[in-house]
Amino acid sequence: MNFLPILAAFEGEVVNPSTVSSVVTQQMLQGVLDEVLGLLPTCLPVMITFIGIRKGIAFVRSMLQSA
C-alpha cells in the first residue's frame, strides 16, 4: 500500500504530489515571494503602531485603575 500524501482534485480525481511539483514552477513561487516582500514595508509599521497603541491604552487603564 502506498502512503504518499494524495491531493484531492475536482470530481473525485486524485493528483499525485509529483504531478503538482511539475506544474508549480520556481517562477510562480518567486512571484509570490516578491509580493510578500513588497507588502512588508507597509504592514510592518502598521503592526508596530497597533501594538504601541494597545500598550498605551493598557498603560493608561492601569494608571486609572490604580488611582
mmCIF file as Biopython writes it, N, C-alpha, C and O atoms, coordinates in Angstrom:
data_model
#
loop_
_atom_site.group_PDB
_atom_site.id
_atom_site.type_symbol
_atom_site.label_atom_id
_atom_site.label_alt_id
_atom_site.label_comp_id
_atom_site.label_asym_id
_atom_site.label_entity_id
_atom_site.label_seq_id
_atom_site.pdbx_PDB_ins_code
_atom_site.Cartn_x
_atom_site.Cartn_y
_atom_site.Cartn_z
_atom_site.occupancy
_atom_site.B_iso_or_equiv
_atom_site.auth_seq_id
_atom_site.auth_asym_id
_atom_site.pdbx_PDB_model_num
ATOM 1   N N  . MET A ? 1  ? 0.845   -1.187 0.000   1.0 0.0 1  A 1 
ATOM 2   C CA . MET A ? 1  ? 0.000   0.000  0.000   1.0 0.0 1  A 1 
ATOM 3   C C  . MET A ? 1  ? 0.885   1.242  0.000   1.0 0.0 1  A 1 
ATOM 4   O O  . MET A ? 1  ? 1.878   1.300  0.725   1.0 0.0 1  A 1 
ATOM 5   N N  . ASN A ? 2  ? 0.531   2.224  -0.803  1.0 0.0 2  A 1 
ATOM 6   C CA . ASN A ? 2  ? 1.314   3.446  -0.935  1.0 0.0 2  A 1 
ATOM 7   C C  . ASN A ? 2  ? 0.765   4.505  0.013   1.0 0.0 2  A 1 
ATOM 8   O O  . ASN A ? 2  ? -0.413  4.852  -0.070  1.0 0.0 2  A 1 
ATOM 9   N N  . PHE A ? 3  ? 1.597   5.023  0.913   1.0 0.0 3  A 1 
ATOM 10  C CA . PHE A ? 3  ? 1.155   6.002  1.886   1.0 0.0 3  A 1 
ATOM 11  C C  . PHE A ? 3  ? 1.616   7.415  1.560   1.0 0.0 3  A 1 
ATOM 12  O O  . PHE A ? 3  ? 1.677   8.261  2.451   1.0 0.0 3  A 1 
ATOM 13  N N  . LEU A ? 4  ? 1.941   7.686  0.301   1.0 0.0 4  A 1 
ATOM 14  C CA . LEU A ? 4  ? 2.325   9.044  -0.077  1.0 0.0 4  A 1 
ATOM 15  C C  . LEU A ? 4  ? 1.130   9.973  0.073   1.0 0.0 4  A 1 
ATOM 16  O O  . LEU A ? 4  ? -0.004  9.549  -0.151  1.0 0.0 4  A 1 
ATOM 17  N N  . PRO A ? 5  ? 1.354   11.240 0.450   1.0 0.0 5  A 1 
ATOM 18  C CA . PRO A ? 5  ? 0.231   12.175 0.551   1.0 0.0 5  A 1 
ATOM 19  C C  . PRO A ? 5  ? -0.435  12.355 -0.807  1.0 0.0 5  A 1 
ATOM 20  O O  . PRO A ? 5  ? 0.231   12.491 -1.834  1.0 0.0 5  A 1 
ATOM 21  N N  . ILE A ? 6  ? -1.742  12.354 -0.788  1.0 0.0 6  A 1 
ATOM 22  C CA . ILE A ? 6  ? -2.512  12.479 -2.031  1.0 0.0 6  A 1 
ATOM 23  C C  . ILE A ? 6  ? -3.362  13.735 -1.931  1.0 0.0 6  A 1 
ATOM 24  O O  . ILE A ? 6  ? -4.001  13.976 -0.907  1.0 0.0 6  A 1 
ATOM 25  N N  . LEU A ? 7  ? -3.372  14.535 -2.989  1.0 0.0 7  A 1 
ATOM 26  C CA . LEU A ? 7  ? -4.164  15.748 -3.039  1.0 0.0 7  A 1 
ATOM 27  C C  . LEU A ? 7  ? -5.440  15.482 -3.822  1.0 0.0 7  A 1 
ATOM 28  O O  . LEU A ? 7  ? -5.405  14.859 -4.883  1.0 0.0 7  A 1 
ATOM 29  N N  . ALA A ? 8  ? -6.560  15.952 -3.303  1.0 0.0 8  A 1 
ATOM 30  C CA . ALA A ? 8  ? -7.838  15.766 -3.994  1.0 0.0 8  A 1 
ATOM 31  C C  . ALA A ? 8  ? -8.009  16.849 -5.036  1.0 0.0 8  A 1 
ATOM 32  O O  . ALA A ? 8  ? -7.666  18.008 -4.799  1.0 0.0 8  A 1 
ATOM 33  N N  . ALA A ? 9  ? -8.527  16.486 -6.165  1.0 0.0 9  A 1 
ATOM 34  C CA . ALA A ? 9  ? -8.776  17.429 -7.245  1.0 0.0 9  A 1 
ATOM 35  C C  . ALA A ? 9  ? -10.278 17.470 -7.505  1.0 0.0 9  A 1 
ATOM 36  O O  . ALA A ? 9  ? -11.058 16.941 -6.714  1.0 0.0 9  A 1 
ATOM 37  N N  . PHE A ? 10 ? -10.684 18.087 -8.598  1.0 0.0 10 A 1 
ATOM 38  C CA . PHE A ? 10 ? -12.088 18.209 -8.938  1.0 0.0 10 A 1 
ATOM 39  C C  . PHE A ? 10 ? -12.683 16.856 -9.304  1.0 0.0 10 A 1 
ATOM 40  O O  . PHE A ? 10 ? -12.014 16.028 -9.923  1.0 0.0 10 A 1 
ATOM 41  N N  . GLU A ? 11 ? -13.917 16.633 -8.931  1.0 0.0 11 A 1 
ATOM 42  C CA . GLU A ? 11 ? -14.728 15.487 -9.328  1.0 0.0 11 A 1 
ATOM 43  C C  . GLU A ? 11 ? -14.086 14.159 -8.964  1.0 0.0 11 A 1 
ATOM 44  O O  . GLU A ? 11 ? -14.094 13.219 -9.759  1.0 0.0 11 A 1 
ATOM 45  N N  . GLY A ? 12 ? -13.530 14.084 -7.759  1.0 0.0 12 A 1 
ATOM 46  C CA . GLY A ? 12 ? -13.013 12.820 -7.270  1.0 0.0 12 A 1 
ATOM 47  C C  . GLY A ? 12 ? -11.692 12.377 -7.867  1.0 0.0 12 A 1 
ATOM 48  O O  . GLY A ? 12 ? -11.231 11.271 -7.584  1.0 0.0 12 A 1 
ATOM 49  N N  . GLU A ? 13 ? -11.074 13.210 -8.685  1.0 0.0 13 A 1 
ATOM 50  C CA . GLU A ? 13 ? -9.777  12.845 -9.240  1.0 0.0 13 A 1 
ATOM 51  C C  . GLU A ? 13 ? -8.728  12.855 -8.137  1.0 0.0 13 A 1 
ATOM 52  O O  . GLU A ? 13 ? -8.883  13.538 -7.125  1.0 0.0 13 A 1 
ATOM 53  N N  . VAL A ? 14 ? -7.698  12.119 -8.337  1.0 0.0 14 A 1 
ATOM 54  C CA . VAL A ? 14 ? -6.585  12.086 -7.385  1.0 0.0 14 A 1 
ATOM 55  C C  . VAL A ? 14 ? -5.339  12.566 -8.111  1.0 0.0 14 A 1 
ATOM 56  O O  . VAL A ? 14 ? -5.024  12.113 -9.212  1.0 0.0 14 A 1 
ATOM 57  N N  . VAL A ? 15 ? -4.636  13.498 -7.467  1.0 0.0 15 A 1 
ATOM 58  C CA . VAL A ? 15 ? -3.434  14.069 -8.063  1.0 0.0 15 A 1 
ATOM 59  C C  . VAL A ? 15 ? -2.236  13.641 -7.229  1.0 0.0 15 A 1 
ATOM 60  O O  . VAL A ? 15 ? -2.219  13.816 -6.011  1.0 0.0 15 A 1 
ATOM 61  N N  . ASN A ? 16 ? -1.267  13.096 -7.876  1.0 0.0 16 A 1 
ATOM 62  C CA . ASN A ? 16 ? -0.031  12.679 -7.220  1.0 0.0 16 A 1 
ATOM 63  C C  . ASN A ? 16 ? 0.814   13.920 -6.917  1.0 0.0 16 A 1 
ATOM 64  O O  . ASN A ? 16 ? 0.864   14.823 -7.751  1.0 0.0 16 A 1 
ATOM 65  N N  . PRO A ? 17 ? 1.481   14.003 -5.755  1.0 0.0 17 A 1 
ATOM 66  C CA . PRO A ? 17 ? 2.311   15.176 -5.453  1.0 0.0 17 A 1 
ATOM 67  C C  . PRO A ? 17 ? 3.398   15.452 -6.491  1.0 0.0 17 A 1 
ATOM 68  O O  . PRO A ? 17 ? 3.777   16.607 -6.688  1.0 0.0 17 A 1 
ATOM 69  N N  . SER A ? 18 ? 3.901   14.421 -7.152  1.0 0.0 18 A 1 
ATOM 70  C CA . SER A ? 18 ? 4.926   14.661 -8.169  1.0 0.0 18 A 1 
ATOM 71  C C  . SER A ? 18 ? 4.336   15.414 -9.360  1.0 0.0 18 A 1 
ATOM 72  O O  . SER A ? 18 ? 5.047   16.156 -10.038 1.0 0.0 18 A 1 
ATOM 73  N N  . THR A ? 19 ? 3.040   15.227 -9.619  1.0 0.0 19 A 1 
ATOM 74  C CA . THR A ? 19 ? 2.370   15.969 -10.688 1.0 0.0 19 A 1 
ATOM 75  C C  . THR A ? 19 ? 2.285   17.449 -10.322 1.0 0.0 19 A 1 
ATOM 76  O O  . THR A ? 19 ? 2.510   18.322 -11.160 1.0 0.0 19 A 1 
ATOM 77  N N  . VAL A ? 20 ? 1.961   17.716 -9.068  1.0 0.0 20 A 1 
ATOM 78  C CA . VAL A ? 20 ? 1.861   19.110 -8.617  1.0 0.0 20 A 1 
ATOM 79  C C  . VAL A ? 20 ? 3.229   19.778 -8.696  1.0 0.0 20 A 1 
ATOM 80  O O  . VAL A ? 20 ? 3.325   20.936 -9.102  1.0 0.0 20 A 1 
ATOM 81  N N  . SER A ? 21 ? 4.278   19.075 -8.319  1.0 0.0 21 A 1 
ATOM 82  C CA . SER A ? 21 ? 5.608   19.676 -8.360  1.0 0.0 21 A 1 
ATOM 83  C C  . SER A ? 21 ? 6.055   19.968 -9.791  1.0 0.0 21 A 1 
ATOM 84  O O  . SER A ? 21 ? 6.894   20.841 -10.009 1.0 0.0 21 A 1 
ATOM 85  N N  . SER A ? 22 ? 5.507   19.254 -10.758 1.0 0.0 22 A 1 
ATOM 86  C CA . SER A ? 22 ? 5.881   19.557 -12.139 1.0 0.0 22 A 1 
ATOM 87  C C  . SER A ? 22 ? 5.094   20.743 -12.685 1.0 0.0 22 A 1 
ATOM 88  O O  . SER A ? 22 ? 5.516   21.357 -13.665 1.0 0.0 22 A 1 
ATOM 89  N N  . VAL A ? 23 ? 3.954   21.080 -12.067 1.0 0.0 23 A 1 
ATOM 90  C CA . VAL A ? 23 ? 3.138   22.211 -12.521 1.0 0.0 23 A 1 
ATOM 91  C C  . VAL A ? 23 ? 3.595   23.511 -11.870 1.0 0.0 23 A 1 
ATOM 92  O O  . VAL A ? 23 ? 3.696   24.538 -12.540 1.0 0.0 23 A 1 
ATOM 93  N N  . VAL A ? 24 ? 3.871   23.473 -10.580 1.0 0.0 24 A 1 
ATOM 94  C CA . VAL A ? 24 ? 4.295   24.666 -9.851  1.0 0.0 24 A 1 
ATOM 95  C C  . VAL A ? 24 ? 5.772   24.882 -10.125 1.0 0.0 24 A 1 
ATOM 96  O O  . VAL A ? 24 ? 6.601   24.011 -9.860  1.0 0.0 24 A 1 
ATOM 97  N N  . THR A ? 25 ? 6.089   26.050 -10.658 1.0 0.0 25 A 1 
ATOM 98  C CA . THR A ? 25 ? 7.475   26.323 -11.033 1.0 0.0 25 A 1 
ATOM 99  C C  . THR A ? 25 ? 8.117   27.298 -10.057 1.0 0.0 25 A 1 
ATOM 100 O O  . THR A ? 25 ? 7.439   27.909 -9.231  1.0 0.0 25 A 1 
ATOM 101 N N  . GLN A ? 26 ? 9.404   27.432 -10.162 1.0 0.0 26 A 1 
ATOM 102 C CA . GLN A ? 26 ? 10.144  28.358 -9.305  1.0 0.0 26 A 1 
ATOM 103 C C  . GLN A ? 26 ? 9.726   29.800 -9.589  1.0 0.0 26 A 1 
ATOM 104 O O  . GLN A ? 26 ? 9.702   30.625 -8.676  1.0 0.0 26 A 1 
ATOM 105 N N  . GLN A ? 27 ? 9.398   30.111 -10.837 1.0 0.0 27 A 1 
ATOM 106 C CA . GLN A ? 27 ? 8.979   31.471 -11.183 1.0 0.0 27 A 1 
ATOM 107 C C  . GLN A ? 27 ? 7.660   31.819 -10.492 1.0 0.0 27 A 1 
ATOM 108 O O  . GLN A ? 27 ? 7.474   32.958 -10.062 1.0 0.0 27 A 1 
ATOM 109 N N  . MET A ? 28 ? 6.740   30.852 -10.380 1.0 0.0 28 A 1 
ATOM 110 C CA . MET A ? 28 ? 5.473   31.099 -9.680  1.0 0.0 28 A 1 
ATOM 111 C C  . MET A ? 28 ? 5.731   31.429 -8.210  1.0 0.0 28 A 1 
ATOM 112 O O  . MET A ? 28 ? 5.187   32.392 -7.669  1.0 0.0 28 A 1 
ATOM 113 N N  . LEU A ? 29 ? 6.565   30.614 -7.579  1.0 0.0 29 A 1 
ATOM 114 C CA . LEU A ? 29 ? 6.857   30.839 -6.172  1.0 0.0 29 A 1 
ATOM 115 C C  . LEU A ? 29 ? 7.662   32.121 -5.965  1.0 0.0 29 A 1 
ATOM 116 O O  . LEU A ? 29 ? 7.511   32.785 -4.940  1.0 0.0 29 A 1 
ATOM 117 N N  . GLN A ? 30 ? 8.501   32.470 -6.914  1.0 0.0 30 A 1 
ATOM 118 C CA . GLN A ? 30 ? 9.262   33.712 -6.809  1.0 0.0 30 A 1 
ATOM 119 C C  . GLN A ? 30 ? 8.329   34.911 -6.874  1.0 0.0 30 A 1 
ATOM 120 O O  . GLN A ? 30 ? 8.553   35.910 -6.190  1.0 0.0 30 A 1 
ATOM 121 N N  . GLY A ? 31 ? 7.275   34.819 -7.699  1.0 0.0 31 A 1 
ATOM 122 C CA . GLY A ? 31 ? 6.295   35.899 -7.769  1.0 0.0 31 A 1 
ATOM 123 C C  . GLY A ? 31 ? 5.566   36.089 -6.453  1.0 0.0 31 A 1 
ATOM 124 O O  . GLY A ? 31 ? 5.329   37.218 -6.025  1.0 0.0 31 A 1 
ATOM 125 N N  . VAL A ? 32 ? 5.209   34.978 -5.807  1.0 0.0 32 A 1 
ATOM 126 C CA . VAL A ? 32 ? 4.543   35.062 -4.502  1.0 0.0 32 A 1 
ATOM 127 C C  . VAL A ? 32 ? 5.478   35.678 -3.475  1.0 0.0 32 A 1 
ATOM 128 O O  . VAL A ? 32 ? 5.067   36.536 -2.694  1.0 0.0 32 A 1 
ATOM 129 N N  . LEU A ? 33 ? 6.727   35.247 -3.471  1.0 0.0 33 A 1 
ATOM 130 C CA . LEU A ? 33 ? 7.701   35.792 -2.521  1.0 0.0 33 A 1 
ATOM 131 C C  . LEU A ? 33 ? 7.920   37.284 -2.752  1.0 0.0 33 A 1 
ATOM 132 O O  . LEU A ? 33 ? 8.033   38.048 -1.794  1.0 0.0 33 A 1 
ATOM 133 N N  . ASP A ? 34 ? 7.980   37.701 -4.006  1.0 0.0 34 A 1 
ATOM 134 C CA . ASP A ? 34 ? 8.145   39.130 -4.311  1.0 0.0 34 A 1 
ATOM 135 C C  . ASP A ? 34 ? 6.970   39.951 -3.786  1.0 0.0 34 A 1 
ATOM 136 O O  . ASP A ? 34 ? 7.168   41.051 -3.270  1.0 0.0 34 A 1 
ATOM 137 N N  . GLU A ? 35 ? 5.746   39.427 -3.913  1.0 0.0 35 A 1 
ATOM 138 C CA . GLU A ? 35 ? 4.577   40.150 -3.417  1.0 0.0 35 A 1 
ATOM 139 C C  . GLU A ? 35 ? 4.601   40.256 -1.897  1.0 0.0 35 A 1 
ATOM 140 O O  . GLU A ? 35 ? 4.287   41.308 -1.341  1.0 0.0 35 A 1 
ATOM 141 N N  . VAL A ? 36 ? 4.972   39.170 -1.227  1.0 0.0 36 A 1 
ATOM 142 C CA . VAL A ? 36 ? 5.040   39.201 0.238   1.0 0.0 36 A 1 
ATOM 143 C C  . VAL A ? 36 ? 6.098   40.196 0.696   1.0 0.0 36 A 1 
ATOM 144 O O  . VAL A ? 36 ? 5.865   40.970 1.625   1.0 0.0 36 A 1 
ATOM 145 N N  . LEU A ? 37 ? 7.260   40.178 0.048   1.0 0.0 37 A 1 
ATOM 146 C CA . LEU A ? 37 ? 8.315   41.131 0.414   1.0 0.0 37 A 1 
ATOM 147 C C  . LEU A ? 37 ? 7.914   42.564 0.082   1.0 0.0 37 A 1 
ATOM 148 O O  . LEU A ? 37 ? 8.345   43.498 0.758   1.0 0.0 37 A 1 
ATOM 149 N N  . GLY A ? 38 ? 7.093   42.748 -0.953  1.0 0.0 38 A 1 
ATOM 150 C CA . GLY A ? 38 ? 6.611   44.083 -1.288  1.0 0.0 38 A 1 
ATOM 151 C C  . GLY A ? 38 ? 5.633   44.623 -0.262  1.0 0.0 38 A 1 
ATOM 152 O O  . GLY A ? 38 ? 5.532   45.837 -0.082  1.0 0.0 38 A 1 
ATOM 153 N N  . LEU A ? 39 ? 4.908   43.734 0.417   1.0 0.0 39 A 1 
ATOM 154 C CA . LEU A ? 39 ? 3.948   44.170 1.432   1.0 0.0 39 A 1 
ATOM 155 C C  . LEU A ? 39 ? 4.595   44.476 2.778   1.0 0.0 39 A 1 
ATOM 156 O O  . LEU A ? 39 ? 4.013   45.199 3.586   1.0 0.0 39 A 1 
ATOM 157 N N  . LEU A ? 40 ? 5.770   43.948 3.029   1.0 0.0 40 A 1 
ATOM 158 C CA . LEU A ? 40 ? 6.412   44.145 4.332   1.0 0.0 40 A 1 
ATOM 159 C C  . LEU A ? 40 ? 6.622   45.614 4.703   1.0 0.0 40 A 1 
ATOM 160 O O  . LEU A ? 40 ? 6.343   45.982 5.844   1.0 0.0 40 A 1 
ATOM 161 N N  . PRO A ? 41 ? 7.103   46.477 3.791   1.0 0.0 41 A 1 
ATOM 162 C CA . PRO A ? 41 ? 7.295   47.874 4.206   1.0 0.0 41 A 1 
ATOM 163 C C  . PRO A ? 41 ? 6.006   48.583 4.611   1.0 0.0 41 A 1 
ATOM 164 O O  . PRO A ? 41 ? 6.050   49.581 5.330   1.0 0.0 41 A 1 
ATOM 165 N N  . THR A ? 42 ? 4.872   48.083 4.161   1.0 0.0 42 A 1 
ATOM 166 C CA . THR A ? 42 ? 3.593   48.672 4.550   1.0 0.0 42 A 1 
ATOM 167 C C  . THR A ? 42 ? 3.058   48.040 5.828   1.0 0.0 42 A 1 
ATOM 168 O O  . THR A ? 42 ? 2.596   48.747 6.724   1.0 0.0 42 A 1 
ATOM 169 N N  . CYS A ? 43 ? 3.117   46.731 5.916   1.0 0.0 43 A 1 
ATOM 170 C CA . CYS A ? 43 ? 2.497   46.019 7.030   1.0 0.0 43 A 1 
ATOM 171 C C  . CYS A ? 43 ? 3.281   46.147 8.334   1.0 0.0 43 A 1 
ATOM 172 O O  . CYS A ? 43 ? 2.685   46.254 9.406   1.0 0.0 43 A 1 
ATOM 173 N N  . LEU A ? 44 ? 4.589   46.138 8.251   1.0 0.0 44 A 1 
ATOM 174 C CA . LEU A ? 44 ? 5.394   46.158 9.468   1.0 0.0 44 A 1 
ATOM 175 C C  . LEU A ? 44 ? 5.175   47.424 10.307  1.0 0.0 44 A 1 
ATOM 176 O O  . LEU A ? 44 ? 4.946   47.304 11.510  1.0 0.0 44 A 1 
ATOM 177 N N  . PRO A ? 45 ? 5.236   48.626 9.729   1.0 0.0 45 A 1 
ATOM 178 C CA . PRO A ? 45 ? 4.963   49.816 10.548  1.0 0.0 45 A 1 
ATOM 179 C C  . PRO A ? 45 ? 3.534   49.863 11.090  1.0 0.0 45 A 1 
ATOM 180 O O  . PRO A ? 45 ? 3.308   50.355 12.196  1.0 0.0 45 A 1 
ATOM 181 N N  . VAL A ? 46 ? 2.581   49.360 10.330  1.0 0.0 46 A 1 
ATOM 182 C CA . VAL A ? 46 ? 1.195   49.345 10.800  1.0 0.0 46 A 1 
ATOM 183 C C  . VAL A ? 46 ? 1.058   48.426 12.007  1.0 0.0 46 A 1 
ATOM 184 O O  . VAL A ? 46 ? 0.397   48.781 12.982  1.0 0.0 46 A 1 
ATOM 185 N N  . MET A ? 47 ? 1.675   47.250 11.951  1.0 0.0 47 A 1 
ATOM 186 C CA . MET A ? 47 ? 1.602   46.328 13.084  1.0 0.0 47 A 1 
ATOM 187 C C  . MET A ? 47 ? 2.281   46.912 14.315  1.0 0.0 47 A 1 
ATOM 188 O O  . MET A ? 47 ? 1.765   46.787 15.426  1.0 0.0 47 A 1 
ATOM 189 N N  . ILE A ? 48 ? 3.430   47.548 14.127  1.0 0.0 48 A 1 
ATOM 190 C CA . ILE A ? 48 ? 4.137   48.156 15.254  1.0 0.0 48 A 1 
ATOM 191 C C  . ILE A ? 48 ? 3.303   49.278 15.864  1.0 0.0 48 A 1 
ATOM 192 O O  . ILE A ? 48 ? 3.260   49.423 17.086  1.0 0.0 48 A 1 
ATOM 193 N N  . THR A ? 49 ? 2.642   50.070 15.027  1.0 0.0 49 A 1 
ATOM 194 C CA . THR A ? 49 ? 1.787   51.153 15.525  1.0 0.0 49 A 1 
ATOM 195 C C  . THR A ? 49 ? 0.626   50.602 16.331  1.0 0.0 49 A 1 
ATOM 196 O O  . THR A ? 49 ? 0.324   51.124 17.404  1.0 0.0 49 A 1 
ATOM 197 N N  . PHE A ? 50 ? -0.044  49.544 15.834  1.0 0.0 50 A 1 
ATOM 198 C CA . PHE A ? 50 ? -1.160  48.961 16.575  1.0 0.0 50 A 1 
ATOM 199 C C  . PHE A ? 50 ? -0.719  48.371 17.902  1.0 0.0 50 A 1 
ATOM 200 O O  . PHE A ? 50 ? -1.429  48.490 18.900  1.0 0.0 50 A 1 
ATOM 201 N N  . ILE A ? 51 ? 0.445   47.736 17.925  1.0 0.0 51 A 1 
ATOM 202 C CA . ILE A ? 51 ? 0.957   47.199 19.187  1.0 0.0 51 A 1 
ATOM 203 C C  . ILE A ? 51 ? 1.242   48.338 20.167  1.0 0.0 51 A 1 
ATOM 204 O O  . ILE A ? 51 ? 0.936   48.228 21.354  1.0 0.0 51 A 1 
ATOM 205 N N  . GLY A ? 52 ? 1.825   49.427 19.671  1.0 0.0 52 A 1 
ATOM 206 C CA . GLY A ? 52 ? 2.105   50.578 20.534  1.0 0.0 52 A 1 
ATOM 207 C C  . GLY A ? 52 ? 0.833   51.198 21.082  1.0 0.0 52 A 1 
ATOM 208 O O  . GLY A ? 52 ? 0.779   51.559 22.258  1.0 0.0 52 A 1 
ATOM 209 N N  . ILE A ? 53 ? -0.191  51.329 20.248  1.0 0.0 53 A 1 
ATOM 210 C CA . ILE A ? 53 ? -1.469  51.890 20.711  1.0 0.0 53 A 1 
ATOM 211 C C  . ILE A ? 53 ? -2.080  50.988 21.769  1.0 0.0 53 A 1 
ATOM 212 O O  . ILE A ? 53 ? -2.586  51.472 22.782  1.0 0.0 53 A 1 
ATOM 213 N N  . ARG A ? 54 ? -2.038  49.669 21.540  1.0 0.0 54 A 1 
ATOM 214 C CA . ARG A ? 54 ? -2.601  48.735 22.501  1.0 0.0 54 A 1 
ATOM 215 C C  . ARG A ? 54 ? -1.878  48.821 23.842  1.0 0.0 54 A 1 
ATOM 216 O O  . ARG A ? 54 ? -2.514  48.808 24.896  1.0 0.0 54 A 1 
ATOM 217 N N  . LYS A ? 55 ? -0.541  48.908 23.800  1.0 0.0 55 A 1 
ATOM 218 C CA . LYS A ? 55 ? 0.224   49.018 25.042  1.0 0.0 55 A 1 
ATOM 219 C C  . LYS A ? 55 ? -0.048  50.359 25.739  1.0 0.0 55 A 1 
ATOM 220 O O  . LYS A ? 55 ? -0.103  50.431 26.966  1.0 0.0 55 A 1 
ATOM 221 N N  . GLY A ? 56 ? -0.214  51.405 24.947  1.0 0.0 56 A 1 
ATOM 222 C CA . GLY A ? 56 ? -0.531  52.708 25.530  1.0 0.0 56 A 1 
ATOM 223 C C  . GLY A ? 56 ? -1.880  52.718 26.226  1.0 0.0 56 A 1 
ATOM 224 O O  . GLY A ? 56 ? -2.019  53.277 27.315  1.0 0.0 56 A 1 
ATOM 225 N N  . ILE A ? 57 ? -2.866  52.105 25.604  1.0 0.0 57 A 1 
ATOM 226 C CA . ILE A ? 57 ? -4.201  52.034 26.215  1.0 0.0 57 A 1 
ATOM 227 C C  . ILE A ? 57 ? -4.147  51.197 27.487  1.0 0.0 57 A 1 
ATOM 228 O O  . ILE A ? 57 ? -4.766  51.556 28.489  1.0 0.0 57 A 1 
ATOM 229 N N  . ALA A ? 58 ? -3.413  50.083 27.460  1.0 0.0 58 A 1 
ATOM 230 C CA . ALA A ? 58 ? -3.284  49.252 28.662  1.0 0.0 58 A 1 
ATOM 231 C C  . ALA A ? 58 ? -2.590  50.012 29.778  1.0 0.0 58 A 1 
ATOM 232 O O  . ALA A ? 58 ? -2.960  49.869 30.943  1.0 0.0 58 A 1 
ATOM 233 N N  . PHE A ? 59 ? -1.586  50.819 29.441  1.0 0.0 59 A 1 
ATOM 234 C CA . PHE A ? 59 ? -0.888  51.605 30.459  1.0 0.0 59 A 1 
ATOM 235 C C  . PHE A ? 59 ? -1.810  52.644 31.079  1.0 0.0 59 A 1 
ATOM 236 O O  . PHE A ? 59 ? -1.834  52.810 32.299  1.0 0.0 59 A 1 
ATOM 237 N N  . VAL A ? 60 ? -2.567  53.341 30.245  1.0 0.0 60 A 1 
ATOM 238 C CA . VAL A ? 60 ? -3.483  54.362 30.764  1.0 0.0 60 A 1 
ATOM 239 C C  . VAL A ? 60 ? -4.558  53.715 31.633  1.0 0.0 60 A 1 
ATOM 240 O O  . VAL A ? 60 ? -4.915  54.263 32.676  1.0 0.0 60 A 1 
ATOM 241 N N  . ARG A ? 61 ? -5.078  52.562 31.225  1.0 0.0 61 A 1 
ATOM 242 C CA . ARG A ? 61 ? -6.091  51.870 32.022  1.0 0.0 61 A 1 
ATOM 243 C C  . ARG A ? 61 ? -5.530  51.452 33.370  1.0 0.0 61 A 1 
ATOM 244 O O  . ARG A ? 61 ? -6.202  51.599 34.390  1.0 0.0 61 A 1 
ATOM 245 N N  . SER A ? 62 ? -4.309  50.932 33.390  1.0 0.0 62 A 1 
ATOM 246 C CA . SER A ? 62 ? -3.725  50.519 34.670  1.0 0.0 62 A 1 
ATOM 247 C C  . SER A ? 62 ? -3.471  51.717 35.577  1.0 0.0 62 A 1 
ATOM 248 O O  . SER A ? 62 ? -3.632  51.618 36.794  1.0 0.0 62 A 1 
ATOM 249 N N  . MET A ? 63 ? -3.078  52.843 34.998  1.0 0.0 63 A 1 
ATOM 250 C CA . MET A ? 63 ? -2.871  54.059 35.813  1.0 0.0 63 A 1 
ATOM 251 C C  . MET A ? 63 ? -4.190  54.567 36.377  1.0 0.0 63 A 1 
ATOM 252 O O  . MET A ? 63 ? -4.242  55.018 37.521  1.0 0.0 63 A 1 
ATOM 253 N N  . LEU A ? 64 ? -5.259  54.498 35.584  1.0 0.0 64 A 1 
ATOM 254 C CA . LEU A ? 64 ? -6.557  54.961 36.051  1.0 0.0 64 A 1 
ATOM 255 C C  . LEU A ? 64 ? -7.125  54.007 37.125  1.0 0.0 64 A 1 
ATOM 256 O O  . LEU A ? 64 ? -7.771  54.459 38.071  1.0 0.0 64 A 1 
ATOM 257 N N  . GLN A ? 65 ? -6.889  52.713 36.982  1.0 0.0 65 A 1 
ATOM 258 C CA . GLN A ? 65 ? -7.398  51.768 37.979  1.0 0.0 65 A 1 
ATOM 259 C C  . GLN A ? 65 ? -6.651  51.897 39.296  1.0 0.0 65 A 1 
ATOM 260 O O  . GLN A ? 65 ? -7.234  51.682 40.359  1.0 0.0 65 A 1 
ATOM 261 N N  . SER A ? 66 ? -5.391  52.240 39.246  1.0 0.0 66 A 1 
ATOM 262 C CA . SER A ? 66 ? -4.616  52.361 40.481  1.0 0.0 66 A 1 
ATOM 263 C C  . SER A ? 66 ? -4.866  53.690 41.178  1.0 0.0 66 A 1 
ATOM 264 O O  . SER A ? 66 ? -4.523  53.834 42.351  1.0 0.0 66 A 1 
ATOM 265 N N  . ALA A ? 67 ? -5.452  54.659 40.496  1.0 0.0 67 A 1 
ATOM 266 C CA . ALA A ? 67 ? -5.680  55.976 41.104  1.0 0.0 67 A 1 
ATOM 267 C C  . ALA A ? 67 ? -6.894  55.974 42.003  1.0 0.0 67 A 1 
ATOM 268 O O  . ALA A ? 67 ? -7.227  57.002 42.593  1.0 0.0 67 A 1 
#
